[in-house]
C-alpha positions in Angstrom: -20.4 30.1 26.9 -17.1 28.7 26.7 -14.0 30.8 26.7 -11.7 28.3 25.3 -12.0 25.6 22.6 -9.7 23.1 20.7 -11.5 24.6 17.5 -14.1 27.1 16.6 -16.1 26.6 13.3 -17.6 30.0 12.0 -20.8 29.1 10.0 -23.9 27.0 10.7 -24.7 25.5 7.0 -24.4 22.1 6.1 -20.3 22.2 5.9 -19.7 23.8 9.1 -21.9 21.5 10.9 -20.4 18.5 9.1 -16.9 19.6 10.1 -18.2 20.1 13.7 -19.6 16.7 13.5 -16.7 15.1 12.2 -14.3 17.0 14.8 -16.2 15.0 17.6 -16.0 11.9 15.7 -12.1 12.2 15.8 -12.3 12.6 19.5 -12.4 16.2 20.0 -15.2 17.3 22.7 -14.2 20.9 23.3 -15.4 22.3 20.0 -17.6 25.3 19.2 -19.7 26.3 16.2 -20.8 30.2 15.8 -23.7 31.1 13.5 -24.8 34.5 12.9 -28.2 33.7 12.6 -30.1 30.4 12.4 -28.6 27.1 11.2 -28.9 26.7 7.4 -29.4 30.5 6.7 -27.7 31.4 3.6 -27.3 29.0 0.8 -28.0 25.7 2.5 -31.7 26.0 2.9 -32.6 26.8 -0.5 -30.3 24.1 -2.2 -31.6 21.6 -4.4 -29.6 19.0 -2.2 -29.2 16.5 -5.2 -26.7 13.8 -4.2 -24.3 11.8 -6.7 -21.0 9.9 -6.4 -19.0 10.2 -9.5 -16.8 12.8 -10.4 -13.9 13.1 -12.9 -11.2 13.6 -10.0 -10.9 10.1 -8.3 -10.5 11.3 -4.9 -13.5 13.6 -5.0 -15.4 10.5 -6.1 -14.3 8.7 -3.3 -15.4 11.8 -1.1 -18.9 12.0 -2.6 -19.4 8.1 -2.1 -18.5 8.4 1.4 -21.0 11.3 1.6 -23.8 9.3 0.1 -23.1 6.2 2.5 -23.0 8.4 5.5 -26.6 10.2 5.5 -28.4 6.8 6.4 -25.8 6.2 9.4 -26.4 9.7 10.5 -30.1 9.3 10.5 -29.8 6.0 12.8 -27.3 7.8 15.1 -29.1 10.8 15.9 -32.8 10.1 15.2 -33.0 13.0 12.9 -34.6 12.4 9.3 -32.2 13.5 6.5 -35.2 13.4 4.0 -33.0 10.7 2.0 -34.4 9.7 -1.4 -32.3 7.6 -3.5 -34.4 6.4 -6.6 -31.2 6.5 -8.4 -29.7 8.9 -11.1 -29.6 8.5 -15.1 -26.8 10.0 -17.0 -27.4 10.6 -20.6 -24.6 11.2 -23.2 -26.0 13.0 -26.3 -22.4 13.4 -27.8 -19.3 11.1 -28.4 -17.3 13.3 -25.9 -19.9 12.8 -23.1 -20.0 9.0 -23.8 -16.4 8.7 -23.4 -16.6 10.7 -20.0 -19.3 8.4 -18.8 -17.5 5.3 -19.9 -14.3 6.3 -18.3 -16.4 7.1 -15.0 -18.0 3.6 -15.2 -14.5 2.1 -15.5 -13.4 4.0 -12.2 -16.6 3.0 -10.6 -15.6 -0.7 -11.0 -12.0 -0.3 -10.0 -13.4 1.6 -7.0 -16.4 -0.8 -6.2 -19.0 2.1 -6.6 -22.4 1.2 -7.9 -22.5 3.0 -11.4 -23.0 1.0 -14.7 -24.4 1.2 -18.2 -28.1 0.3 -19.0 -30.0 -0.2 -21.9 -32.6 2.2 -23.2 -35.6 -0.4 -22.3 -34.2 -0.5 -18.9 -34.0 3.3 -18.7 -37.4 3.7 -20.1 -38.8 1.4 -17.4 -36.8 3.4 -14.8 -38.1 6.8 -16.1 -41.1 6.6 -18.6 -41.3 10.4 -18.8 -38.0 10.7 -20.6 -37.7 10.5 -24.3 -34.4 8.9 -24.9 -34.0 9.5 -28.8 -30.5 10.9 -29.6 -29.0 9.5 -26.4 -25.8 7.4 -27.2 -25.1 6.0 -23.7 -27.1 5.7 -20.7 -25.4 5.1 -17.1 -27.2 4.4 -13.8 -26.3 5.2 -10.4 -28.7 3.4 -8.2 -27.7 5.2 -5.0 -28.1 9.0 -6.6 -30.9 11.2 -5.5 -31.6 14.0 -3.1 -31.7 15.0 0.6 -33.4 17.4 2.6 -30.9 20.4 3.3 -32.6 21.2 6.8 -32.7 17.5 7.9 -29.1 16.9 6.9 -27.7 20.0 8.5 -29.7 19.5 11.7 -28.6 15.6 12.0 -24.8 16.8 11.8 -25.6 19.5 14.5 -27.4 16.8 16.6 -24.6 14.6 16.4 -22.0 17.0 17.1 -24.0 18.1 20.2 -24.0 14.5 21.3 -20.3 14.4 21.0 -19.8 17.3 23.3 -19.6 20.2 20.8 -21.3 23.5 21.6 -23.6 25.3 19.0 -24.2 29.1 19.4 -26.8 30.7 17.2 -27.8 34.2 16.7 -24.1 35.1 17.5 -22.2 37.3 15.1 -18.6 37.1 15.0 -17.2 40.7 15.1 -13.3 39.8 15.0 -10.7 37.0 14.4 -7.5 38.0 16.0 -4.1 36.0 15.9 -2.2 36.1 19.2 1.7 36.1 19.6 1.4 32.5 21.2 0.0 31.1 17.8 -3.7 31.0 19.1 -6.6 32.9 17.9 -9.2 34.9 19.7 -12.8 34.8 18.2 -14.6 37.8 19.4 -18.5 38.0 19.7 -21.0 40.1 21.2 -21.5 37.6 23.9 -17.8 37.0 24.7 -14.5 35.9 23.2 -13.0 32.3 22.5 -9.4 31.5 22.5 -8.6 28.7 20.2 -5.8 27.0 18.2 -8.1 26.7 15.3 -10.4 28.9 13.4 -12.5 27.2 10.8 -14.0 29.7 8.3 -17.1 27.7 6.8 -19.0 30.9 6.5 -20.5 30.2 3.1 -21.8 33.6 1.6 -20.0 35.5 4.1 -16.6 33.5 3.7 -15.2 36.8 2.0 -16.1 39.0 5.1 -14.9 36.4 7.8 -11.6 36.1 6.1 -11.3 39.6 5.9 -11.5 39.7 9.6 -8.0 37.8 9.7 -6.4 39.9 6.8 -7.1 37.2 4.5 -8.4 37.6 0.8 -10.2 34.8 -0.6 -11.2 34.5 -4.3 -14.9 33.8 -4.1 -17.7 35.5 -5.9 -21.4 34.9 -5.5 -23.8 34.5 -8.3 -27.8 34.1 -8.6 -29.1 30.4 -9.4 -32.6 29.5 -10.2 -34.5 26.1 -10.4 -38.2 25.7 -10.4 -40.8 23.0 -9.2 -43.6 22.2 -11.4 -47.3 21.5 -10.5 -48.5 17.9 -9.7 -47.8 15.7 -13.0 -50.6 13.1 -13.3 -48.2 10.4 -14.4 -46.1 11.0 -11.3 -49.2 11.1 -9.1 -50.1 7.7 -10.5 -46.9 6.0 -9.7 -46.2 4.1 -6.6 -42.4 4.5 -6.7 -40.0 7.5 -7.1 -38.7 8.4 -10.3 -34.7 8.6 -10.8 -33.2 12.0 -11.3 -31.8 13.0 -14.6 -28.4 14.3 -15.5 -28.6 15.6 -19.1 -25.5 17.7 -19.0 -25.2 18.1 -22.6 -28.6 19.8 -22.3 -27.4 22.1 -19.6 -30.0 21.2 -16.9 -30.7 18.9 -14.1 -34.0 17.3 -13.2 -35.4 15.3 -10.5 -38.8 14.3 -8.8 -40.0 16.8 -6.3 -43.3 16.0 -4.7 -45.7 14.9 -7.4 -44.1 17.1 -9.9 -40.6 17.8 -11.1 -37.6 20.1 -10.0 -35.7 21.7 -13.0 -32.5 23.7 -12.4 -30.2 25.3 -15.1 -26.7 27.1 -15.3 -27.6 29.6 -17.9 -25.2 31.4 -20.2 -26.8 34.7 -19.1 -25.7 34.3 -15.7 -25.7 37.3 -12.9 -23.4 38.0 -10.1 -24.5 39.1 -6.7 -22.8 41.0 -3.8 -19.9 41.9 -5.7 -18.7 44.1 -3.0 -19.7 42.1 -0.1 -22.3 40.0 1.0 -24.9 41.9 3.1 -24.8 41.2 6.8 -28.2 41.1 7.4 -29.1 38.6 4.5 -30.5 35.2 5.7 -33.5 33.4 4.1 -34.4 36.0 1.3 -34.6 34.9 -2.3 -34.3 37.2 -5.5 -37.1 37.9 -7.9 -37.8 35.3 -10.7 -36.2 35.5 -14.0 -37.0 32.6 -16.0 -36.4 34.3 -19.3 -32.7 33.6 -18.5 -33.1 29.9 -18.4 -35.8 29.7 -21.1 -33.1 27.9 -23.3 -32.4 25.5 -20.8 -36.0 25.1 -20.2 -36.8 24.2 -23.4 -34.2 21.5 -23.7 -35.6 20.0 -20.6 -39.1 20.1 -22.1 -37.8 18.5 -25.4 -36.3 15.6 -23.1 -39.2 15.4 -20.5 -42.3 16.5 -22.3 -44.3 16.4 -19.2 -42.2 19.7 -17.9 -43.8 21.7 -20.4 -47.4 20.4 -19.8 -47.1 21.2 -16.2 -47.7 24.7 -14.5 -44.9 26.0 -12.5 -45.5 25.9 -8.7 -42.6 27.9 -7.3 -39.4 29.2 -8.4 -36.2 29.4 -6.2 -33.7 32.1 -7.2 -31.0 32.2 -4.5 -27.3 32.9 -4.1 -24.5 30.6 -4.3 -20.8 31.4 -3.8 -18.1 30.3 -6.3 -14.3 29.9 -6.3 -12.3 30.4 -9.7 -12.4 26.9 -10.6 -15.7 26.0 -8.7 -13.9 23.5 -6.4 -13.7 24.5 -2.7 -11.1 26.7 -1.0 -10.1 24.1 1.6 -7.2 23.6 4.1 -5.1 25.8 6.4 -4.2 29.2 5.1 -0.6 28.9 4.8 0.2 32.5 5.9 -2.1 32.4 8.8 -1.4 29.4 11.0 -4.3 28.0 12.8 -6.9 29.3 10.2 -8.5 26.8 8.3 -10.7 27.6 5.1 -13.5 25.6 3.7 -15.3 27.9 1.5 -17.1 28.0 -2.1 -18.6 24.9 -2.1 -21.0 24.2 -5.1 -22.2 20.6 -4.7 -22.4 20.6 -1.0 -24.8 17.9 -0.4 -22.6 15.5 -2.2 -19.5 16.5 -0.5 -20.4 17.4 3.0 -19.4 14.3 4.6 -16.4 13.9 3.0 -15.3 17.4 3.3 -16.0 17.3 7.2 -14.1 14.1 7.4 -10.9 15.4 5.7 -11.1 18.8 7.3 -11.3 16.9 10.7 -8.3 14.5 9.7 -6.4 17.6 8.7 -7.0 19.5 11.8 -6.6 17.0 14.5 -3.6 14.9 12.7 -1.9 17.3 10.5 -2.7 15.8 7.0 -5.6 14.2 5.1 -5.6 10.8 4.2 -6.3 11.8 0.4 -4.2 14.0 -1.9 -6.6 16.8 -2.3 -4.6 19.6 -4.0 -7.4 20.1 -6.2 -9.4 21.7 -3.4 -6.2 23.2 -1.6 -6.8 26.9 -0.7 -2.9 27.1 -1.6 -3.6 26.5 -5.4 -4.4 30.1 -5.7 -2.3 33.0 -4.6 -2.5 37.0 -4.7 -2.4 36.7 -8.1 -6.2 35.4 -8.2 -7.5 38.9 -7.5 -11.3 40.3 -8.2 -11.0 40.6 -12.0 -9.5 37.2 -12.4 -12.1 35.8 -10.0 -15.0 37.4 -11.5 -14.0 36.1 -15.0 -13.3 32.6 -14.0 -16.6 32.4 -12.0 -18.7 33.7 -14.9 -17.1 30.9 -17.1 -17.5 28.2 -14.6 -21.3 29.0 -13.9 -21.9 29.3 -17.7 -20.1 26.1 -18.5 -20.9 24.2 -15.3 -22.0 21.1 -17.4 -19.2 21.2 -19.8 -16.8 18.4 -20.1 -13.4 19.3 -18.4 -11.2 17.5 -21.1 -7.7 16.3 -20.2 -5.1 19.2 -21.1 -7.9 21.7 -21.3 -6.8 25.4 -20.8 -9.6 28.1 -20.4 -9.0 31.5 -21.2 -11.3 33.5 -19.0 -9.5 36.1 -17.0 -6.2 35.6 -18.8 -3.6 36.7 -18.8 -2.9 37.5 -15.2 0.8 37.1 -14.9 3.3 37.1 -17.8 7.2 37.3 -18.2 9.2 39.6 -20.3 9.3 37.1 -23.2 5.5 36.6 -23.5 4.8 39.1 -26.3 8.0 37.6 -28.3 6.5 34.1 -27.8 3.0 35.1 -28.6 4.3 36.5 -31.9 6.3 33.0 -32.6 2.8 31.3 -32.4 3.1 29.9 -28.5 -0.3 28.7 -27.5 -0.2 29.2 -23.6 -1.4 27.6 -20.4 -1.8 28.6 -16.9 0.6 27.7 -14.0 -0.2 29.3 -10.8 -1.2 32.6 -12.6 1.7 32.6 -15.0 1.2 32.3 -18.7 3.7 29.7 -20.2 4.0 28.0 -23.7 2.4 24.8 -24.1 3.2 24.5 -27.8 4.0 26.7 -30.9 1.7 26.9 -33.9 2.4 28.1 -37.3 1.0 31.4 -36.8 -0.2 33.7 -33.6 -3.7 33.3 -32.6 -4.1 29.4 -32.7 -6.0 28.0 -29.9 -6.2 24.3 -28.7 -9.1 22.1 -29.5 -10.3 19.9 -26.7 -11.6 16.2 -26.5 -10.5 12.9 -25.1 -8.9 12.0 -28.4 -5.8 13.4 -30.1 -6.4 17.1 -30.7 -5.0 19.8 -32.9 -1.9 20.2 -31.1 -0.8 16.3 -31.2 1.3 16.7 -34.4 2.9 20.1 -33.8 3.9 18.8 -30.1 5.3 15.6 -31.8 7.5 17.9 -34.2 8.9 19.7 -31.1 9.7 16.5 -29.2 11.5 14.9 -32.1 13.2 18.3 -32.9 14.8 18.2 -29.3 15.6 14.6 -29.3 17.1 14.7 -32.8 18.9 18.1 -32.6 17.9 20.4 -29.4 15.2 22.3 -28.3 14.7 25.5 -25.9 12.1 25.2 -23.2 10.7 28.0 -21.0 10.9 26.9 -17.6 10.3 30.2 -15.7 7.3 28.8 -14.0 9.3 26.4 -12.0 9.3 27.6 -8.4 12.7 28.9 -7.2 14.3 29.5 -3.6 17.4 30.9 -2.4 18.7 29.9 1.1 21.8 31.6 2.5 23.4 32.1 5.6 25.5 30.2 8.0 22.8 28.0 9.2 21.6 27.3 5.5 22.8 23.6 5.2 21.6 22.8 8.6 17.8 24.2 7.9 17.9 22.2 4.6 19.0 19.1 6.1 16.1 19.4 8.7 13.8 20.2 5.9 14.3 17.4 3.0 14.9 13.8 3.6 18.2 13.7 1.4 21.6 14.8 2.6 22.6 18.3 1.1 25.4 18.4 -1.3 28.7 19.2 0.5 30.7 20.4 -2.3 30.1 23.8 -4.2 28.5 23.4 -7.5 27.1 19.7 -6.7 23.3 19.3 -7.0 21.0 16.5 -5.5 17.4 15.4 -5.7 15.5 16.0 -2.3 12.2 14.6 -1.4 9.9 16.5 1.1 8.0 14.3 3.3 4.6 14.9 4.5 3.0 13.9 8.1 2.0 10.5 7.3 5.3 9.8 5.5 4.4 10.2 1.9 6.0 12.5 -0.9 4.7 15.8 -0.5 7.4 17.5 -2.9 10.5 16.7 -5.0 13.3 19.3 -5.5 16.7 19.9 -6.8 18.8 21.5 -4.6 22.3 23.0 -5.7 25.0 24.2 -3.5 26.4 27.7 -4.9 28.7 28.6 -2.2 29.8 27.5 1.4 26.7 29.2 2.9 24.2 29.5 -0.2 21.8 27.1 -2.0 19.5 27.1 -4.8 16.3 25.1 -4.8 14.0 24.2 -7.5 10.5 22.8 -7.1 6.9 22.4 -8.7 5.6 26.0 -9.7 2.1 25.3 -9.1 2.8 24.1 -5.5 5.0 27.2 -4.3 2.3 28.1 -1.9 1.4 24.8 -0.8 5.1 23.8 0.0 5.6 27.1 2.1 3.4 25.4 4.8 6.2 22.7 4.8 9.2 25.4 5.0 7.4 27.1 7.7 7.4 24.0 10.0 11.3 24.1 10.5 12.4 27.3 12.4 15.1 29.3 10.2 18.6 29.6 12.2 19.3 33.1 13.1 21.1 34.8 10.3 19.8 32.4 7.7 17.5 33.8 4.8 14.8 31.6 2.9 13.3 33.7 -0.4 11.3 33.0 -3.1 12.9 34.0 -6.5 10.1 32.9 -8.6 9.1 36.3 -9.8 12.5 37.7 -10.1 14.3 34.9 -12.1 13.3 33.5 -15.4 14.9 30.3 -16.9 15.3 28.0 -20.0 16.1 24.5 -20.6 18.4 23.9 -23.6 18.2 20.0 -24.2 19.0 17.5 -26.8 22.3 16.0 -28.3 23.2 19.5 -29.9 22.4 21.5 -27.1 26.4 21.7 -25.9 27.3 22.9 -29.2 24.4 25.7 -29.1 25.6 26.8 -25.8 29.3 26.8 -26.8 28.3 29.5 -29.3 27.4 32.0 -26.8 29.8 31.4 -23.7 33.6 31.0 -23.0 32.8 28.4 -20.3 33.6 24.7 -21.1 30.7 22.7 -21.2 32.7 19.5 -21.8 31.5 16.9 -19.4 35.0 16.6 -17.8 34.5 20.2 -16.9 30.8 20.3 -16.4 29.4 17.0 -15.4 25.9 15.9 -14.8 24.4 17.3 -11.6 26.8 20.2 -11.5 26.2 24.0 -11.8 28.3 27.2 -12.5 27.9 30.7 -12.8 28.5 31.5 -16.8 27.7 34.3 -18.9 25.9 33.5 -22.1 25.5 36.3 -24.7 26.4 38.8 -22.2 23.8 37.6 -19.7 24.9 36.3 -16.2 23.4 32.8 -15.6 23.0 30.1 -13.2 23.6 27.0 -15.4 22.5 23.4 -14.0 23.5 20.5 -15.8 20.2 18.9 -15.4 17.2 18.4 -17.8 13.8 17.1 -17.1 13.6 15.6 -20.6 16.1 13.0 -19.4 18.5 14.2 -22.4 21.7 15.9 -22.4 20.9 19.6 -21.3 21.4 22.7 -19.2 18.9 24.7 -17.1 19.8 28.1 -17.3 18.4 30.9 -14.7 18.7 34.8 -15.3 17.3 37.8 -14.0 13.8 38.5 -15.2 15.0 41.6 -17.0 17.4 39.4 -19.0 14.8 36.9 -20.3 14.3 38.5 -23.8 17.8 39.0 -24.4 19.0 35.4 -23.4 16.0 33.9 -25.2 16.7 35.7 -28.5 20.6 34.7 -28.5 19.4 31.2 -27.9 17.0 30.9 -30.6 19.5 32.6 -33.0 22.3 30.1 -32.2 19.6 27.1 -32.4 18.8 28.2 -36.0 22.3 26.8 -37.0 21.1 23.3 -35.9 17.7 23.5 -37.1 16.5 23.7 -33.6 14.0 25.9 -32.0 11.5 26.6 -29.1 9.5 23.8 -27.5 6.7 23.9 -25.2 5.6 22.1 -22.0 3.4 19.5 -23.6 6.5 18.2 -25.6 8.3 18.3 -22.2 5.7 16.0 -20.7 6.1 13.5 -23.3 9.9 13.4 -23.1 9.9 13.0 -19.5 7.6 10.0 -20.1 9.8 8.3 -22.4 12.4 8.6 -19.7 10.0 7.5 -17.0 10.4 10.4 -14.6 7.6 11.3 -12.3 6.0 14.7 -11.8 4.6 16.1 -8.5 0.8 15.9 -8.1 0.7 13.2 -10.7 3.3 10.4 -9.5 4.5 12.3 -6.3 2.1 12.9 -3.8 1.6 12.8 0.2 -0.6 9.6 -0.7 2.5 7.6 -2.0 5.5 6.3 -0.1 9.0 6.6 -1.1 9.5 2.9 -1.8 6.5 2.9 -4.0 7.5 5.5 -6.3 11.6 4.7 -6.3 12.5 7.5 -4.3 13.6 5.4 -1.1 17.1 5.7 -1.9 17.1 9.3 -1.3 15.7 9.1 2.1 18.7 9.3 4.6 17.4 8.0 7.6 20.7 8.6 9.5 19.8 12.1 10.1 16.9 13.9 11.4 14.5 16.0 9.2 10.9 17.0 8.8 8.5 14.0 9.6 11.4 11.4 9.8 9.5 9.2 12.2 6.5 9.0 9.9 8.6 7.8 7.0 10.8 5.6 8.9 7.7 3.8 9.9 6.0 3.6 6.3 9.4 2.2 5.1 9.5 -0.8 7.2 6.3 -1.8 5.6 5.8 -3.5 2.2 4.9 -1.2 -0.6 1.0 -1.2 -1.1 1.8 -0.8 -5.0 4.4 0.2 -7.4 5.0 2.9 -9.8 5.6 1.4 -13.2 5.6 2.2 -16.8 3.2 0.9 -19.5 3.5 0.6 -23.4 0.0 0.7 -24.8 -1.1 -1.5 -27.7 -0.5 0.4 -30.8 -3.4 -1.2 -32.7 -5.8 -0.4 -29.8 -4.4 3.4 -29.8 -4.8 3.7 -33.3 -8.3 2.3 -33.3 -9.4 4.9 -30.6 -7.3 7.7 -31.6 -6.6 8.5 -27.9 -3.7 8.1 -25.5 -4.1 7.8 -21.7 -3.9 11.0 -20.0 -4.3 10.2 -16.3 -7.0 8.7 -14.0 -7.6 5.6 -16.3 -8.0 2.3 -14.4 -5.8 -0.6 -15.1 -7.3 -4.1 -15.1 -5.9 -7.7 -15.5 -8.2 -10.4 -16.2 -11.1 -8.3 -15.1 -9.7 -7.2 -11.7 -8.9 -3.7 -11.0 -5.0 -3.4 -10.1 -4.1 0.2 -10.4 -4.6 3.3 -12.4 -2.8 5.8 -14.8 -1.0 8.6 -13.3 0.4 10.3 -16.4 0.0 9.5 -19.9 0.7 10.6 -23.5 2.4 9.4 -26.8 6.3 9.1 -26.7 7.1 10.8 -30.1 10.9 9.7 -30.1 10.3 6.0 -29.5 7.0 6.0 -31.3 4.9 4.5 -28.3 1.8 5.3 -26.4 3.3 5.5 -22.9 1.6 5.6 -19.4 2.9 6.1 -15.7 0.9 4.5 -13.2 0.5 2.5 -10.1 -0.3 -1.3 -9.7 -0.3 -4.0 -7.3 0.5 -7.7 -7.9 1.8 -6.9 -11.2 5.3 -6.3 -12.6 7.5 -6.1 -15.9 6.5 -8.1 -18.9 2.9 -8.6 -17.6 0.1 -7.7 -19.8 -2.9 -5.4 -18.5 -5.6 -3.4 -19.8 -5.8 0.4 -19.6 -9.2 1.9 -19.7 -8.5 4.4 -22.1 -11.9 6.4 -22.9 -13.5 3.6 -20.6 -12.5 0.9 -23.1 -9.8 -1.7 -22.5 -6.5 -0.9 -24.2 -3.9 -3.7 -23.9 -0.6 -2.6 -22.5 2.6 -4.3 -21.3 4.5 -3.4 -18.2 8.0 -2.2 -18.9 11.2 -3.1 -17.1 13.1 0.1 -18.1 12.3 3.2 -19.8 12.3 3.1 -23.5 14.7 6.3 -24.0 18.2 6.1 -22.8 17.4 3.4 -19.8 21.2 3.7 -19.0 21.6 7.4 -19.2 24.3 7.5 -21.7 22.8 10.7 -23.3 21.9 12.5 -19.9 25.5 12.1 -18.7 27.5 12.2 -22.0 
């Protein structure tokens, strides 16, 4: 047994073995996997093991596509059968919304060269003669879809890893993981200890217990899940080929061939939790008692669609555990508070994602960053606020609505509210409809009365007109936006300026009261974050960043040691804020303060400490709306008092509250990018127009990487597009993000943000394109259908900044 290793993987399921295999492919030979029992114990062995390529998230689609292609190579490399069956998959749409989803996925498949396309009913009936296609609006076909053998895949990864030099220790429970003063870890087992710089938690059903050994709490909850296999079906027994699988997600079941029968699985509404207080340590290859009554409604829908299911007996029932995160995505990446501890837990479609997940984990561990922006998976998207009650409620919702469409702008209510600000009740009474941002409730828009909820869909919904009224109110008069969910930090001490200059790519402001925009650079030279930094005093700075990325960004801040006597602290919980913006914003604020707000005394990108309605505020002359405006930051205890005063003063100008959806429309009109949309580690500074803020004449985090990429030609450019109003009116939909962009039938890019510019009266989008520029006409695939669009040469609102700086 080794006593030292470059990495130790805990968990011998398909994910752990994939990570081990990909670490050896990345060149690491001194790696170890430790499994408490036999390989595939837990949830791997009983998985249905379906594989499919398309996902609503483009990067997850890429990962799944990689995984599907990997299995044949893995068989050839190791000689171990993966039990691959790829007769294809049929995707059925019973509703208009599902049709929109499938058509959008087909457009993405064309852009990224994936094999997924629409077929006719006649073609579908030839492929699967047992399916009744009545009532189906649209059928997509994925020729590479199918299923694999869980044990075969897992053992193939294991064989490949061993051939690459890895060691696998079975029947070796981990008893402790202890962080060491030198930054390494000791993984303790009954057979001895292993010292390593990397502990990788791929423990599946036991991920919570393994994490707890390191003092980590992961938001995970297991559930029961059932599928059954029918007896032999004569029509299948008579066939000389294998039938494609059927994804009838509107029917809330999945179905594929198994032997000479059919396998049918369901995510029922009447779900069951399991092991709420901890997974039993001796659990392995056990199953739960059958409970088919719970999935009866799903079974009946499957029988309606495939009558042969109802004519065959049931051969066996599998009711086993699976473990979920609050949003059904994996908890992936280094735990920010525990350097050297990597999580890869809570995977649901494991056999569609195992290869890509292992590849990305190996990339992150061996190089410091993945090649794809995977914030949708990052363990840092949840914080301590995602406790047991929240996790339980969200998992119940995710399980019961596993096949429901995740619509653009959708906000699910399960488990909320978790964290609220003092003004929450006041806003609720004003008709605020709330969204969730890193656990915080924040107003999306304001309805006429309390209790109104969003409707959801791909087309314009019940909030479209009210949001438009808010946006126009701000542009024409003024609006008050709650920006408390922005991340806020304070840095103070003699070394504050030097530390900030060592973290951010831009040079820090030298004059007290001045602000600057400051990119944060990733390991590969991309944009890991965008911040506003303000100098409050000679030795004190104020930083504003993305609220949902606060824990994510803590990794980067921790990479640069703080000088002695310098303090860095998050003030997000302690400080609330409002943005008062619009042409009458100065007049509204002037009613509440004696401070001069005239441009000569309070220019753009400056700050002052002022008193507003008796409340001490840090006022910054900036606004994400792109309009004249101020950000006002006050103590949380003063939020309601300040809000009341602002609203009262605004009434005199027929102005009032504005939600974050209107803010998103307003920033689109100005062409402002947003983190996790236009700014991510995948994009280089010169591709998003931030290269002017990268000062290569100083040292800062990942300077050498960005210096290298900035010598290269931009691979693509961030542009603004105006969509054809006739096409938008016909579809009743705006771009929202993710839509492919084509020109003359060739894919040239994709949308990152979209919506309607209510003030300029145009449907707008931001996106990345190659080989195209201002004035060019392209097609944006809204709802998967071509919408004509023109690339603009400047933002449609205030392109020269007259209002912003006035």
